[in-house]
Amino acid sequence: MTDFTNPFVEQAIQYAITASKVILVDESKKDKLQKLLLQGSLDITILGANDFYSYRNEIEARRLPLTTDALASLPPFSSITFNSEAPNGVAAGERCKPEVAKTGLGSSAAMTTSVVAVLLHYLGVVSLLLSEKSLGHGNAANSDLDLVHIIAQSAHCVAQGKIGSGFDISAAVYGSQKYVRFSPAVLSSAQVTGEKHLLDVVTDILQAKWDHDKSQFSLPPLMTLLLGEPGTGGSSTPSMVGSVKQWQKSDPQKSQETWKRIASANSMLEEQLKNLSKLAVDYWDAYNHIISSCSRHAHGMWMQLVNDQYQELVIKSLIGARNAFLEIRLHMREMGKAAGVPIEPESQTRLLDATMNLDGVLLAGVPGAGGFDAVFAIILGEASNSVGKTWTSLDVLPLLVKEDPRGVSLESGDPRVKQVSAAVSGLRLV
């Protein structure tokens, strides 16, 4: 068996330890840090949650249906599976790093954030709370989370060799949010390979003006996010992004117009979702009743369900959100066509259109950079089960992952033995 190094783990460890040396300047803290580092080897066990990886082939091999129940029957932290086919551009028989079958939910960012956070916590630089006590952005002091964010972003960017959107790291640190990326200049020191000592690089990064913006954002009440894995072949995010950037350079006017339309539609969608959250607070009874009613009907019937002016306000925002998202999808397809990449492939378009016509579905789309990897839907009330069953009939595996307002936090014990512990605690000796 051939061993392959993991640059994300390597950079996370290096940056976390170096940051600890830069930050802990008090003599007593420096002495404590030095003693910890001189204790010898430190064992770090990294567990990959099932949500990050594709187990579709395993479920099919077991002749189980493509359902959430079948997915839930797999043991937690199951062995990672690998794609059976060689990655695009690799000749058959050519030696290459095995390609892990993923669901495209930012596993490398989550792993980098976890390693950075646990080391900074262990070394006494930050103090994180237990996961059951964490509530979104309040799971640690803001300054501690900000530090984890900066070091994790730096390590992740260095490991992948470029500065991406940074959203995966930010989501792993802070939980659900609205996010605007930092200026790439804050990582200028890290991009000068081999010319500066890592201690100087990290010092520069910590002293830089990190101008990213985040604000709390989550789905309105009684709405659920459902993800699905179509199993129609993977997409290469870097190559797709590269093609879009090439199109931007070749046709700057058209690309700028398209981006402006997408940004405008995104803002409209955000406004409608925020308005729905406000309506839920101001007129809960009306909101609760009409969302429950809409969950049992397709969108074309929603306006006919209105009984009063407050329910009408909710319906208008639902339709406004839906229309805004349809516009986003339209311009994303136009971008993909212009750039020559399948941002929303025809097979996905058919699936998404069918999904959006189901009872209780507000919207459906392709996450991230698009492609064939996954689909998502935002669903009203209790309609998730029926949508999941329909996806199963269309050869789509509904996933178990849900929106989580919590960011990085500590587990109270080894998550591998939680199920056993729960069973033992339920025993009664007579």
Short mmCIF file of C-alpha atoms in Angstrom, two decimals:
data_model
loop_
_atom_site.label_atom_id
_atom_site.label_comp_id
_atom_site.label_asym_id
_atom_site.label_seq_id
_atom_site.Cartn_x
_atom_site.Cartn_y
_atom_site.Cartn_z
CA MET A 1 0.00 0.00 0.00
CA THR A 2 1.36 3.41 -0.99
CA ASP A 3 1.24 6.28 1.49
CA PHE A 4 0.23 9.73 0.28
CA THR A 5 0.86 12.87 2.28
CA ASN A 6 -2.04 15.18 3.03
CA PRO A 7 -1.06 18.83 2.48
CA PHE A 8 -4.14 20.11 4.32
CA VAL A 9 -3.24 18.29 7.54
CA GLU A 10 0.43 19.21 7.16
CA GLN A 11 -0.24 22.93 6.68
CA ALA A 12 -2.89 22.99 9.42
CA ILE A 13 -0.39 21.60 11.95
CA GLN A 14 2.44 23.89 10.86
CA TYR A 15 0.33 27.04 10.86
CA ALA A 16 -1.43 26.26 14.16
CA ILE A 17 1.81 25.55 16.03
CA THR A 18 3.57 28.57 14.50
CA ALA A 19 0.62 30.83 15.34
CA SER A 20 0.79 29.58 18.93
CA LYS A 21 4.45 30.61 19.12
CA VAL A 22 3.65 34.06 17.71
CA ILE A 23 0.67 34.70 19.99
CA LEU A 24 1.81 33.28 23.34
CA VAL A 25 4.46 35.86 24.23
CA ASP A 26 3.87 35.90 28.01
CA GLU A 27 6.73 34.00 29.70
CA SER A 28 4.50 31.61 31.67
CA LYS A 29 2.44 30.80 28.57
CA LYS A 30 5.58 30.38 26.49
CA ASP A 31 6.97 27.95 29.04
CA LYS A 32 3.72 25.97 29.10
CA LEU A 33 3.67 25.84 25.28
CA GLN A 34 7.29 24.69 25.16
CA LYS A 35 6.60 21.89 27.67
CA LEU A 36 3.64 20.70 25.60
CA LEU A 37 5.69 20.69 22.41
CA LEU A 38 8.57 18.83 24.11
CA GLN A 39 6.40 16.01 25.45
CA GLY A 40 7.10 13.99 22.35
CA SER A 41 4.82 12.82 19.56
CA LEU A 42 1.21 13.95 19.50
CA ASP A 43 -1.34 11.51 18.09
CA ILE A 44 -4.14 13.13 16.07
CA THR A 45 -7.00 10.90 14.93
CA ILE A 46 -9.08 12.36 12.12
CA LEU A 47 -12.58 10.96 11.63
CA GLY A 48 -14.50 11.63 8.44
CA ALA A 49 -18.27 12.01 8.97
CA ASN A 50 -20.32 9.99 6.48
CA ASP A 51 -22.01 13.15 5.18
CA PHE A 52 -18.79 14.21 3.44
CA TYR A 53 -18.39 11.04 1.40
CA SER A 54 -20.39 9.11 -1.16
CA TYR A 55 -21.67 5.69 -0.13
CA ARG A 56 -24.04 5.32 -3.06
CA ASN A 57 -22.02 2.47 -4.60
CA GLU A 58 -21.93 0.62 -1.28
CA ILE A 59 -25.70 0.97 -0.83
CA GLU A 60 -26.28 -0.29 -4.36
CA ALA A 61 -23.84 -3.18 -3.79
CA ARG A 62 -25.87 -4.20 -0.74
CA ARG A 63 -29.00 -4.08 -2.94
CA LEU A 64 -30.56 -1.52 -0.63
CA PRO A 65 -32.91 1.22 -1.86
CA LEU A 66 -31.52 4.73 -2.36
CA THR A 67 -33.11 6.12 0.79
CA THR A 68 -32.06 8.03 3.90
CA ASP A 69 -32.90 4.92 5.95
CA ALA A 70 -30.36 2.89 3.96
CA LEU A 71 -27.77 5.65 4.41
CA ALA A 72 -28.50 5.83 8.14
CA SER A 73 -27.97 2.06 8.45
CA LEU A 74 -24.26 2.48 7.70
CA PRO A 75 -22.03 2.72 10.78
CA PRO A 76 -20.81 6.24 11.60
CA PHE A 77 -17.37 7.11 10.23
CA SER A 78 -17.52 4.27 7.72
CA SER A 79 -14.46 3.43 5.65
CA ILE A 80 -13.95 5.99 2.90
CA THR A 81 -14.78 4.77 -0.60
CA PHE A 82 -12.89 5.61 -3.78
CA ASN A 83 -14.14 6.39 -7.26
CA SER A 84 -13.87 3.35 -9.50
CA GLU A 85 -12.83 5.38 -12.55
CA ALA A 86 -9.63 7.38 -12.97
CA PRO A 87 -9.97 11.16 -12.70
CA ASN A 88 -10.42 13.17 -15.89
CA GLY A 89 -7.17 13.60 -17.79
CA VAL A 90 -5.47 10.54 -16.26
CA ALA A 91 -4.69 7.67 -18.60
CA ALA A 92 -5.84 4.18 -17.70
CA GLY A 93 -3.17 2.32 -15.75
CA GLU A 94 -1.27 5.49 -14.90
CA ARG A 95 -0.21 5.73 -11.24
CA CYS A 96 -2.11 8.48 -9.46
CA LYS A 97 -3.39 9.37 -6.03
CA PRO A 98 -6.66 7.51 -5.32
CA GLU A 99 -9.65 9.81 -5.77
CA VAL A 100 -11.97 9.73 -2.75
CA ALA A 101 -15.67 9.61 -3.61
CA LYS A 102 -17.04 12.78 -2.01
CA THR A 103 -20.36 14.59 -1.83
CA GLY A 104 -18.73 17.98 -2.41
CA LEU A 105 -19.51 19.52 1.01
CA GLY A 106 -16.06 20.91 1.79
CA SER A 107 -14.42 17.99 3.60
CA SER A 108 -10.88 19.37 3.22
CA ALA A 109 -11.98 22.72 4.69
CA ALA A 110 -13.78 21.01 7.59
CA MET A 111 -10.74 18.84 8.29
CA THR A 112 -8.34 21.80 8.12
CA THR A 113 -10.54 23.83 10.46
CA SER A 114 -10.86 20.92 12.91
CA VAL A 115 -7.11 20.30 13.08
CA VAL A 116 -6.31 24.00 13.50
CA ALA A 117 -9.02 24.47 16.15
CA VAL A 118 -8.09 21.43 18.23
CA LEU A 119 -4.39 22.32 18.22
CA LEU A 120 -5.00 25.96 19.15
CA HIS A 121 -7.31 24.76 21.94
CA TYR A 122 -4.85 22.11 23.17
CA LEU A 123 -1.97 24.59 23.16
CA GLY A 124 -3.98 27.13 25.17
CA VAL A 125 -4.37 29.77 22.46
CA VAL A 126 -8.18 29.59 22.20
CA SER A 127 -10.97 28.16 24.33
CA LEU A 128 -13.81 26.34 22.57
CA LEU A 129 -17.06 25.17 24.17
CA LEU A 130 -18.66 21.74 24.00
CA SER A 131 -20.89 21.19 20.98
CA GLU A 132 -24.05 20.72 23.07
CA LYS A 133 -23.48 24.18 24.60
CA SER A 134 -22.69 25.91 21.32
CA LEU A 135 -25.35 27.98 19.62
CA GLY A 136 -24.16 29.22 16.25
CA HIS A 137 -21.86 32.20 16.54
CA GLY A 138 -21.82 31.98 20.35
CA ASN A 139 -19.84 28.73 20.68
CA ALA A 140 -16.67 30.57 21.74
CA ALA A 141 -15.40 34.08 22.14
CA ASN A 142 -15.57 35.94 18.83
CA SER A 143 -11.84 36.67 19.00
CA ASP A 144 -11.11 32.94 19.39
CA LEU A 145 -13.27 32.03 16.40
CA ASP A 146 -11.71 34.83 14.36
CA LEU A 147 -8.25 33.47 15.12
CA VAL A 148 -9.25 29.92 14.14
CA HIS A 149 -10.72 31.37 10.94
CA ILE A 150 -7.55 33.27 10.01
CA ILE A 151 -5.18 30.35 10.62
CA ALA A 152 -7.47 27.79 8.95
CA GLN A 153 -7.97 30.03 5.89
CA SER A 154 -4.21 30.54 5.59
CA ALA A 155 -3.37 26.84 5.91
CA HIS A 156 -6.12 25.82 3.49
CA CYS A 157 -5.11 28.35 0.84
CA VAL A 158 -1.46 27.29 1.04
CA ALA A 159 -2.40 23.61 0.88
CA GLN A 160 -4.55 24.00 -2.22
CA GLY A 161 -2.12 26.38 -3.88
CA LYS A 162 -4.62 29.16 -4.48
CA ILE A 163 -7.02 31.53 -2.76
CA GLY A 164 -10.55 30.31 -3.29
CA SER A 165 -13.84 31.72 -2.05
CA GLY A 166 -12.98 30.85 1.56
CA PHE A 167 -16.63 30.11 2.30
CA ASP A 168 -16.10 26.45 3.23
CA ILE A 169 -13.62 27.41 5.96
CA SER A 170 -15.82 30.25 7.20
CA ALA A 171 -18.86 27.95 7.38
CA ALA A 172 -16.83 25.36 9.28
CA VAL A 173 -15.74 28.00 11.79
CA TYR A 174 -18.89 30.06 12.28
CA GLY A 175 -21.81 27.90 11.06
CA SER A 176 -24.63 29.18 8.80
CA GLN A 177 -23.97 32.72 7.65
CA LYS A 178 -23.88 35.32 4.91
CA TYR A 179 -20.26 35.71 3.85
CA VAL A 180 -18.08 38.11 1.86
CA ARG A 181 -14.51 36.96 1.20
CA PHE A 182 -11.40 38.68 2.52
CA SER A 183 -9.05 40.58 0.19
CA PRO A 184 -6.38 38.20 -1.20
CA ALA A 185 -3.67 40.71 -0.18
CA VAL A 186 -3.90 39.54 3.46
CA LEU A 187 -2.21 36.30 2.38
CA SER A 188 0.48 37.92 0.24
CA SER A 189 3.26 36.75 2.60
CA ALA A 190 2.12 33.14 2.38
CA GLN A 191 2.19 33.24 -1.42
CA VAL A 192 5.91 34.08 -1.58
CA THR A 193 7.17 30.50 -1.49
CA GLY A 194 10.43 29.86 0.34
CA GLU A 195 11.44 33.50 0.66
CA LYS A 196 10.32 34.05 4.27
CA HIS A 197 10.50 32.01 7.45
CA LEU A 198 7.11 30.59 8.46
CA LEU A 199 7.25 32.48 11.76
CA ASP A 200 7.52 35.76 9.82
CA VAL A 201 4.78 34.69 7.40
CA VAL A 202 2.32 33.90 10.21
CA THR A 203 3.23 37.13 12.01
CA ASP A 204 2.41 39.12 8.86
CA ILE A 205 -0.87 37.22 8.40
CA LEU A 206 -1.97 37.85 11.99
CA GLN A 207 -1.14 41.55 11.70
CA ALA A 208 -2.90 41.97 8.33
CA LYS A 209 -6.28 43.67 8.04
CA TRP A 210 -8.72 40.82 7.50
CA ASP A 211 -11.69 42.50 5.84
CA HIS A 212 -13.99 39.51 5.37
CA ASP A 213 -17.60 40.07 6.36
CA LYS A 214 -19.97 37.59 7.96
CA SER A 215 -23.45 37.98 9.36
CA GLN A 216 -25.82 35.45 10.85
CA PHE A 217 -28.17 33.94 8.29
CA SER A 218 -30.34 30.85 8.33
CA LEU A 219 -33.45 29.45 6.71
CA PRO A 220 -36.82 30.80 7.86
CA PRO A 221 -38.76 28.63 10.34
CA LEU A 222 -40.45 25.45 9.09
CA MET A 223 -38.10 25.17 6.10
CA THR A 224 -35.66 22.32 5.56
CA LEU A 225 -32.60 21.92 3.37
CA LEU A 226 -32.42 18.56 1.58
CA LEU A 227 -29.43 17.43 -0.48
CA GLY A 228 -29.33 14.62 -2.98
CA GLU A 229 -26.69 12.67 -4.91
CA PRO A 230 -27.79 11.95 -8.49
CA GLY A 231 -24.95 9.54 -9.22
CA THR A 232 -24.49 10.83 -12.76
CA GLY A 233 -20.72 11.35 -12.58
CA GLY A 234 -18.49 13.80 -10.76
CA SER A 235 -17.39 17.29 -11.75
CA SER A 236 -13.99 18.93 -11.51
CA THR A 237 -14.53 22.21 -9.66
CA PRO A 238 -11.07 23.69 -10.43
CA SER A 239 -11.39 23.09 -14.18
CA MET A 240 -14.93 24.50 -14.26
CA VAL A 241 -13.89 27.61 -12.34
CA GLY A 242 -10.89 27.98 -14.64
CA SER A 243 -13.13 27.87 -17.71
CA VAL A 244 -15.43 30.54 -16.24
CA LYS A 245 -12.45 32.79 -15.48
CA GLN A 246 -11.19 32.32 -19.03
CA TRP A 247 -14.61 33.37 -20.35
CA GLN A 248 -14.52 36.45 -18.10
CA LYS A 249 -11.21 37.48 -19.68
CA SER A 250 -12.37 36.82 -23.24
CA ASP A 251 -15.74 38.59 -22.89
CA PRO A 252 -15.51 41.03 -19.95
CA GLN A 253 -18.61 43.06 -20.85
CA LYS A 254 -20.97 40.11 -21.20
CA SER A 255 -19.54 38.35 -18.12
CA GLN A 256 -19.89 41.50 -16.01
CA GLU A 257 -23.52 41.91 -17.07
CA THR A 258 -24.24 38.28 -16.18
CA TRP A 259 -22.56 38.60 -12.76
CA LYS A 260 -24.56 41.75 -12.03
CA ARG A 261 -27.83 39.96 -12.83
CA ILE A 262 -26.88 37.01 -10.63
CA ALA A 263 -25.89 39.36 -7.79
CA SER A 264 -29.18 41.24 -8.09
CA ALA A 265 -31.20 38.02 -8.02
CA ASN A 266 -29.14 36.75 -5.07
CA SER A 267 -29.93 39.94 -3.15
CA MET A 268 -33.62 39.56 -3.94
CA LEU A 269 -33.60 35.95 -2.71
CA GLU A 270 -31.86 37.00 0.50
CA GLU A 271 -34.36 39.81 1.03
CA GLN A 272 -37.35 37.48 0.59
CA LEU A 273 -35.94 34.84 2.97
CA LYS A 274 -35.22 37.49 5.59
CA ASN A 275 -38.73 38.86 5.15
CA LEU A 276 -40.17 35.38 5.68
CA SER A 277 -38.21 35.08 8.94
CA LYS A 278 -39.62 38.43 10.05
CA LEU A 279 -43.16 37.44 9.09
CA ALA A 280 -42.75 34.28 11.17
CA VAL A 281 -41.93 36.43 14.20
CA ASP A 282 -44.63 39.06 13.62
CA TYR A 283 -47.51 36.80 12.54
CA TRP A 284 -46.61 33.30 13.71
CA ASP A 285 -50.11 31.77 13.58
CA ALA A 286 -50.70 32.93 10.01
CA TYR A 287 -47.17 31.93 8.98
CA ASN A 288 -47.41 28.48 10.57
CA HIS A 289 -50.81 27.76 9.02
CA ILE A 290 -49.95 28.82 5.48
CA ILE A 291 -46.55 27.09 5.42
CA SER A 292 -48.23 23.89 6.59
CA SER A 293 -50.88 24.25 3.87
CA CYS A 294 -48.34 25.00 1.14
CA SER A 295 -46.31 21.93 2.12
CA ARG A 296 -49.19 19.78 0.84
CA HIS A 297 -49.58 21.55 -2.52
CA ALA A 298 -47.49 22.48 -5.55
CA HIS A 299 -46.53 26.15 -5.98
CA GLY A 300 -49.28 26.83 -8.53
CA MET A 301 -51.91 26.33 -5.83
CA TRP A 302 -50.33 28.41 -3.06
CA MET A 303 -52.13 31.68 -3.65
CA GLN A 304 -55.48 29.90 -3.61
CA LEU A 305 -54.83 28.77 -0.02
CA VAL A 306 -54.80 32.32 1.39
CA ASN A 307 -57.37 33.13 4.07
CA ASP A 308 -56.19 36.54 5.33
CA GLN A 309 -53.84 39.43 4.56
CA TYR A 310 -50.99 38.05 6.69
CA GLN A 311 -51.02 34.70 4.93
CA GLU A 312 -51.00 36.61 1.65
CA LEU A 313 -47.82 38.42 2.71
CA VAL A 314 -46.17 35.06 3.36
CA ILE A 315 -47.26 33.67 -0.01
CA LYS A 316 -45.99 36.73 -1.86
CA SER A 317 -42.57 36.35 -0.25
CA LEU A 318 -42.51 32.63 -1.04
CA ILE A 319 -43.28 33.36 -4.69
CA GLY A 320 -40.77 36.22 -4.70
CA ALA A 321 -38.05 33.92 -3.38
CA ARG A 322 -38.95 31.27 -5.92
CA ASN A 323 -38.88 33.71 -8.85
CA ALA A 324 -35.55 35.15 -7.72
CA PHE A 325 -34.04 31.68 -7.62
CA LEU A 326 -35.39 30.80 -11.06
CA GLU A 327 -33.63 33.90 -12.35
CA ILE A 328 -30.38 32.82 -10.66
CA ARG A 329 -30.61 29.43 -12.33
CA LEU A 330 -31.28 31.04 -15.71
CA HIS A 331 -28.19 33.25 -15.57
CA MET A 332 -26.04 30.42 -14.21
CA ARG A 333 -27.05 28.28 -17.21
CA GLU A 334 -26.22 31.19 -19.53
CA MET A 335 -22.81 31.51 -17.88
CA GLY A 336 -22.15 27.80 -18.23
CA LYS A 337 -23.11 27.83 -21.90
CA ALA A 338 -20.89 30.86 -22.60
CA ALA A 339 -17.94 29.34 -20.71
CA GLY A 340 -18.45 25.88 -22.18
CA VAL A 341 -18.93 24.12 -18.84
CA PRO A 342 -21.97 22.25 -17.42
CA ILE A 343 -22.83 24.50 -14.43
CA GLU A 344 -26.41 23.24 -14.63
CA PRO A 345 -26.31 20.26 -17.04
CA GLU A 346 -29.46 19.34 -18.93
CA SER A 347 -29.95 16.22 -16.81
CA GLN A 348 -29.81 18.36 -13.68
CA THR A 349 -32.19 20.92 -15.19
CA ARG A 350 -34.80 18.22 -15.80
CA LEU A 351 -34.38 16.91 -12.26
CA LEU A 352 -34.54 20.39 -10.69
CA ASP A 353 -37.60 21.42 -12.70
CA ALA A 354 -39.38 18.22 -11.67
CA THR A 355 -38.39 18.81 -8.04
CA MET A 356 -39.62 22.41 -8.05
CA ASN A 357 -43.03 21.18 -9.25
CA LEU A 358 -43.44 18.83 -6.27
CA ASP A 359 -45.71 19.61 -3.32
CA GLY A 360 -44.05 21.82 -0.71
CA VAL A 361 -40.86 22.63 -2.65
CA LEU A 362 -39.81 26.27 -2.55
CA LEU A 363 -36.73 25.96 -4.76
CA ALA A 364 -34.14 23.49 -6.03
CA GLY A 365 -30.69 23.92 -7.53
CA VAL A 366 -27.11 22.71 -7.86
CA PRO A 367 -24.79 23.72 -4.99
CA GLY A 368 -21.30 25.19 -5.15
CA ALA A 369 -19.74 25.44 -8.60
CA GLY A 370 -22.53 23.35 -10.10
CA GLY A 371 -22.09 20.25 -12.23
CA PHE A 372 -23.24 16.68 -11.69
CA ASP A 373 -22.18 16.09 -8.07
CA ALA A 374 -25.28 17.04 -6.10
CA VAL A 375 -28.64 18.80 -5.99
CA PHE A 376 -30.44 20.58 -3.18
CA ALA A 377 -33.98 21.63 -2.37
CA ILE A 378 -35.51 23.94 0.22
CA ILE A 379 -38.72 22.34 1.41
CA LEU A 380 -41.70 23.62 3.37
CA GLY A 381 -43.15 21.96 6.47
CA GLU A 382 -43.18 18.18 6.53
CA ALA A 383 -42.75 17.62 2.78
CA SER A 384 -39.15 16.32 3.03
CA ASN A 385 -40.16 12.66 3.20
CA SER A 386 -42.31 12.82 0.07
CA VAL A 387 -39.60 14.71 -1.83
CA GLY A 388 -37.04 12.13 -0.69
CA LYS A 389 -39.24 9.30 -1.96
CA THR A 390 -39.63 11.02 -5.31
CA TRP A 391 -35.87 11.49 -5.57
CA THR A 392 -35.38 7.79 -4.81
CA SER A 393 -37.74 6.92 -7.67
CA LEU A 394 -35.66 9.19 -9.94
CA ASP A 395 -32.40 7.40 -8.96
CA VAL A 396 -31.27 10.20 -6.62
CA LEU A 397 -29.96 9.34 -3.14
CA PRO A 398 -31.32 11.79 -0.50
CA LEU A 399 -28.56 12.68 1.97
CA LEU A 400 -28.82 13.00 5.75
CA VAL A 401 -26.89 16.26 6.14
CA LYS A 402 -28.82 19.27 7.48
CA GLU A 403 -28.23 22.97 7.89
CA ASP A 404 -26.36 23.62 11.16
CA PRO A 405 -26.11 27.04 12.82
CA ARG A 406 -23.20 25.84 14.99
CA GLY A 407 -19.61 26.33 13.97
CA VAL A 408 -16.46 24.62 15.22
CA SER A 409 -16.84 23.17 18.72
CA LEU A 410 -15.63 20.36 20.99
CA GLU A 411 -17.22 16.94 21.34
CA SER A 412 -17.86 15.79 24.92
CA GLY A 413 -16.36 12.37 24.17
CA ASP A 414 -15.14 10.09 21.42
CA PRO A 415 -17.98 10.19 18.85
CA ARG A 416 -17.16 6.63 17.81
CA VAL A 417 -18.39 5.26 21.14
CA LYS A 418 -21.38 7.55 21.71
CA GLN A 419 -23.87 4.98 20.44
CA VAL A 420 -22.39 2.28 22.70
CA SER A 421 -22.35 4.66 25.68
CA ALA A 422 -25.97 5.60 25.09
CA ALA A 423 -26.94 1.92 25.03
CA VAL A 424 -25.01 1.15 28.22
CA SER A 425 -26.47 4.13 30.08
CA GLY A 426 -29.91 2.79 29.26
CA LEU A 427 -29.27 -0.53 31.04
CA ARG A 428 -30.71 -1.12 34.51
CA LEU A 429 -29.17 -3.64 36.90
CA VAL A 430 -31.70 -5.59 38.98
#
